[in-house]
Short mmCIF file of C-alpha atoms in Angstrom, two decimals:
data_model
loop_
_atom_site.label_atom_id
_atom_site.label_comp_id
_atom_site.label_asym_id
_atom_site.label_seq_id
_atom_site.Cartn_x
_atom_site.Cartn_y
_atom_site.Cartn_z
CA MET A 220 116.45 -26.56 176.57
CA THR A 221 117.48 -23.02 177.05
CA PHE A 222 115.43 -20.46 179.16
CA CYS A 223 115.95 -16.69 179.41
CA SER A 224 116.98 -15.80 183.01
CA SER A 225 114.62 -12.67 182.58
CA LEU A 226 111.69 -14.97 183.11
CA ARG A 227 112.94 -15.09 186.72
CA ARG A 228 111.82 -11.53 186.95
CA ARG A 229 108.47 -11.68 185.32
CA PRO A 230 105.86 -12.45 188.15
CA SER A 231 103.63 -13.85 185.74
CA CYS A 232 106.07 -16.73 184.97
CA GLY A 233 106.71 -17.90 188.31
CA ARG A 234 105.04 -21.16 188.27
CA LEU A 235 106.35 -21.53 184.82
CA VAL A 236 110.05 -21.11 185.91
CA ALA A 237 109.24 -23.49 188.94
CA ALA A 238 108.11 -26.10 186.74
CA ILE A 239 110.96 -26.16 184.14
CA VAL A 240 113.44 -26.30 187.01
CA ALA A 241 111.29 -29.25 188.46
CA ASP A 242 111.36 -30.89 185.07
CA GLU A 243 115.32 -30.32 184.82
CA SER A 244 116.40 -33.85 184.07
CA ARG A 245 113.63 -34.49 181.38
CA LEU A 246 114.10 -31.04 179.58
CA GLY A 247 117.92 -30.85 179.35
CA LEU A 248 117.58 -27.49 181.41
CA LYS A 249 119.82 -24.51 180.75
CA GLU A 250 119.95 -20.95 181.95
CA ASN A 251 121.42 -18.17 179.58
CA SER A 252 120.53 -14.77 178.47
CA LEU A 253 118.24 -14.85 175.17
CA GLN A 254 118.03 -11.47 173.36
CA THR A 255 114.90 -12.18 171.28
CA HIS A 256 113.08 -14.97 172.80
CA ASP A 257 112.22 -16.84 176.07
CA LEU A 258 112.92 -20.61 175.56
CA GLN A 259 115.12 -22.15 172.92
CA ILE A 260 114.55 -25.94 172.32
CA PRO A 261 116.89 -28.00 170.12
CA LEU A 262 115.07 -30.10 167.55
CA SER A 263 118.27 -31.35 165.40
CA ARG A 264 121.95 -30.30 165.31
CA ASN A 265 121.30 -27.50 163.02
CA ASP A 266 117.56 -26.24 164.23
CA HIS A 267 116.03 -25.33 167.23
CA LEU A 268 112.62 -23.95 168.22
CA SER A 269 112.34 -20.30 169.64
CA ILE A 270 109.47 -19.72 171.83
CA LEU A 271 108.01 -16.50 173.33
CA ILE A 272 105.82 -16.82 176.64
CA VAL A 273 102.83 -14.10 176.48
CA SER A 274 101.00 -13.73 179.54
CA PRO A 275 97.52 -12.10 179.81
CA ASP A 276 99.14 -8.89 181.30
CA GLY A 277 101.29 -8.74 178.33
CA MET A 278 98.09 -8.01 176.36
CA SER A 279 97.48 -5.04 178.82
CA SER A 280 97.11 -1.58 177.01
CA SER A 281 100.28 -0.61 178.48
CA ARG A 282 102.33 -3.44 177.54
CA GLU A 283 100.76 -4.66 174.52
CA ALA A 284 103.00 -2.62 172.01
CA SER A 285 106.01 -3.97 173.48
CA THR A 286 104.71 -7.48 173.25
CA ILE A 287 103.64 -7.23 169.56
CA ILE A 288 107.11 -5.56 168.91
CA ARG A 289 109.19 -8.64 170.37
CA ILE A 290 106.89 -10.95 168.28
CA GLU A 291 107.47 -8.75 165.09
CA ARG A 292 111.21 -8.73 165.48
CA LEU A 293 111.43 -12.54 166.42
CA ALA A 294 109.37 -13.31 163.17
CA ALA A 295 111.63 -11.03 160.85
CA LEU A 296 114.56 -12.80 162.40
CA THR A 297 113.34 -16.45 161.87
CA GLY A 298 111.00 -16.01 159.10
CA CYS A 299 108.53 -17.57 161.21
CA ALA A 300 109.90 -20.82 160.93
CA HIS A 301 110.56 -22.85 164.09
CA THR A 302 108.78 -19.96 166.23
CA LEU A 303 105.90 -20.60 168.69
CA ILE A 304 104.21 -18.45 171.02
CA VAL A 305 102.95 -19.97 174.17
CA PHE A 306 100.23 -18.32 176.00
CA LEU A 307 99.71 -18.71 179.84
CA PHE A 308 96.15 -19.40 180.53
CA PRO A 309 95.32 -19.27 184.26
CA ALA A 310 92.98 -22.27 184.20
CA ILE A 311 92.86 -22.46 188.01
CA ASP A 312 91.74 -18.87 188.73
CA VAL A 313 88.33 -18.70 187.76
CA HIS A 314 87.83 -14.82 188.03
CA ALA A 315 91.09 -14.53 185.59
CA ARG A 316 89.74 -16.54 182.75
CA ALA A 317 87.42 -14.05 181.36
CA PRO A 318 90.35 -11.21 181.00
CA ALA A 319 92.59 -13.83 179.99
CA ALA A 320 90.25 -14.80 177.26
CA ASN A 321 90.07 -11.35 176.02
CA ALA A 322 93.83 -10.80 175.99
CA LEU A 323 94.11 -14.51 174.04
CA SER A 324 91.61 -12.72 171.77
CA ALA A 325 93.55 -9.83 171.05
CA LEU A 326 96.91 -11.55 170.56
CA GLN A 327 95.28 -13.61 167.85
CA LEU A 328 93.63 -10.71 166.00
CA ARG A 329 96.67 -8.63 165.97
CA LEU A 330 98.92 -11.86 164.57
CA CYS A 331 96.17 -12.03 161.90
CA MET A 332 95.89 -8.42 161.50
CA LEU A 333 99.64 -8.23 160.91
CA ALA A 334 99.58 -11.36 158.90
CA LEU A 335 102.23 -12.88 161.11
CA ASN A 336 102.49 -16.77 160.47
CA VAL A 337 103.56 -17.39 164.00
CA PRO A 338 101.44 -20.24 165.44
CA ALA A 339 100.25 -19.64 169.67
CA VAL A 340 99.37 -22.11 171.37
CA VAL A 341 97.65 -22.34 175.04
CA LEU A 342 99.53 -23.67 178.16
CA ASP A 343 96.81 -23.93 180.89
CA SER A 344 99.17 -25.49 183.32
CA PRO A 345 103.01 -24.68 183.72
CA GLU A 346 103.50 -28.54 184.27
CA LYS A 347 102.16 -29.44 180.71
CA LEU A 348 105.20 -27.54 179.18
CA GLY A 349 107.57 -30.53 179.04
CA ALA A 350 104.70 -32.54 177.08
CA LEU A 351 104.16 -29.63 175.04
CA VAL A 352 107.59 -29.81 173.61
CA THR A 353 107.53 -33.65 173.20
CA GLN A 354 104.78 -33.38 171.23
CA TYR A 355 106.38 -30.54 168.94
CA ARG A 356 109.27 -32.69 168.65
CA GLU A 357 107.31 -35.86 167.82
CA SER A 358 105.17 -33.91 165.30
CA ARG A 359 108.48 -33.03 163.57
CA ARG A 360 110.05 -36.50 163.58
CA GLN A 361 106.62 -38.00 162.08
CA ASN A 362 105.81 -35.30 159.97
CA GLY A 363 102.59 -35.26 161.70
CA PRO A 364 100.17 -32.12 162.69
CA LYS A 365 101.66 -29.52 164.69
CA PRO A 366 100.52 -28.44 168.33
CA GLN A 367 96.80 -27.22 167.61
CA VAL A 368 96.28 -23.73 166.99
CA LEU A 369 93.26 -21.53 167.45
CA ASP A 370 91.46 -21.66 164.12
CA ARG A 371 90.45 -18.08 162.80
CA LEU A 372 86.66 -18.53 162.88
CA ASP A 373 87.12 -19.71 166.84
CA LEU A 374 88.69 -16.21 167.19
CA VAL A 375 86.03 -14.55 165.72
CA ARG A 376 83.15 -16.56 167.62
CA SER A 377 84.76 -15.07 171.04
CA CYS A 378 84.65 -11.48 169.70
CA THR A 379 81.36 -10.71 171.65
CA MET A 380 80.32 -9.77 175.01
CA ALA A 381 78.56 -13.28 175.48
CA PRO A 382 80.94 -15.83 173.63
CA PRO A 383 80.66 -17.83 171.66
CA MET A 384 78.62 -16.31 169.11
CA SER A 385 75.94 -18.44 167.33
CA ASP A 386 76.78 -20.10 163.92
CA ALA A 387 74.12 -17.72 162.25
CA ALA A 388 75.68 -14.65 163.67
CA LEU A 389 79.24 -15.53 162.67
CA LEU A 390 78.04 -16.23 159.16
CA ARG A 391 76.04 -12.67 159.23
CA LEU A 392 79.08 -10.86 160.74
CA THR A 393 81.71 -12.34 158.21
CA GLU A 394 79.35 -11.15 155.28
CA ALA A 395 79.17 -7.91 156.57
CA TYR A 396 82.78 -7.69 157.55
CA PRO A 397 84.88 -9.99 155.90
CA SER A 398 88.27 -9.15 157.34
CA PHE A 399 89.71 -8.43 161.12
CA ALA A 400 90.78 -5.21 160.14
CA ASP A 401 87.02 -4.24 159.08
CA MET A 402 85.68 -5.76 162.55
CA ALA A 403 88.29 -3.95 164.36
CA CYS A 404 86.85 -0.66 163.05
CA MET A 405 83.14 -1.71 164.25
CA GLY A 406 83.47 0.32 167.51
CA ALA A 407 83.97 3.61 166.00
CA ASP A 408 81.40 3.12 162.96
CA PRO A 409 78.22 4.76 163.72
CA ARG A 410 76.32 2.74 161.14
CA ALA A 411 77.78 -0.49 162.30
CA LYS A 412 74.62 -1.77 163.94
CA THR A 413 72.22 -1.06 161.31
CA THR A 414 74.99 -2.89 158.86
CA LEU A 415 74.86 -5.75 161.23
CA GLU A 416 71.04 -5.90 161.34
CA MET A 417 70.60 -5.64 157.41
CA THR A 418 72.19 -8.82 157.51
CA GLY A 419 69.04 -10.21 159.38
CA MET A 420 71.22 -10.41 162.46
CA ASP A 421 69.24 -10.35 166.04
CA GLU A 422 69.58 -7.00 167.69
CA ALA A 423 71.00 -8.31 171.01
CA GLU A 424 73.92 -9.88 169.05
CA ALA A 425 74.74 -7.12 167.12
CA GLU A 426 74.92 -4.92 170.47
CA GLY A 427 76.95 -7.68 172.03
CA MET A 428 79.48 -7.47 169.11
CA LEU A 429 79.65 -3.78 169.12
CA ALA A 430 80.16 -3.58 172.78
CA PHE A 431 83.26 -5.99 172.50
CA TRP A 432 84.90 -3.81 169.94
CA LYS A 433 83.91 -0.61 171.56
CA GLU A 434 85.53 -1.87 174.80
CA GLU A 435 88.39 -3.56 173.66
CA TRP A 436 89.35 -1.76 170.07
CA ALA A 437 88.09 2.09 169.96
CA VAL A 438 90.69 4.45 170.20
CA GLY A 439 90.04 7.90 171.35
#
């Protein structure tokens, strides 16, 4: 495995780098300068897996644009084949979980809106990276399932101030706003609450969804 030396300069990747170095013998560690991605895992003589590491702060308002540009660039170069996003989720830090969940939702939303077929998996412990790599390799050998990726509807369930939203609310939301692009405009739509309530949605649930989109996505 090759990891980009720039990871050492990213504070959010400190524990990950330490875990990679500690697992050097199993991962076959090499350090190099990678221009478009953060980790490169050999799959066969001719193929390799390109991994981008995204942390919650990478989806902050000041860094989101550059993160998405990196993803788009790598996807364009690889055609999304053998490309993976690993999202670092701070499972240990209780106070960081909610912001991290919002950042993950934002990442998945942008991927869907841009129609980028790049899977994103959650890594809740840097020490599990080796196991994730092994799982991916085995899934290729056996032609079995790839590492689990968040389902689109699972993402939609988190788009409220008190996630997860109920099955009934999810159904009514997708009836009123079928696509992510439509949902992303709710925060700026003065008729959104009325539209949601016309589907039979509870007022409190409608307000929770609108508050989410106003906080996370409204521009201006």
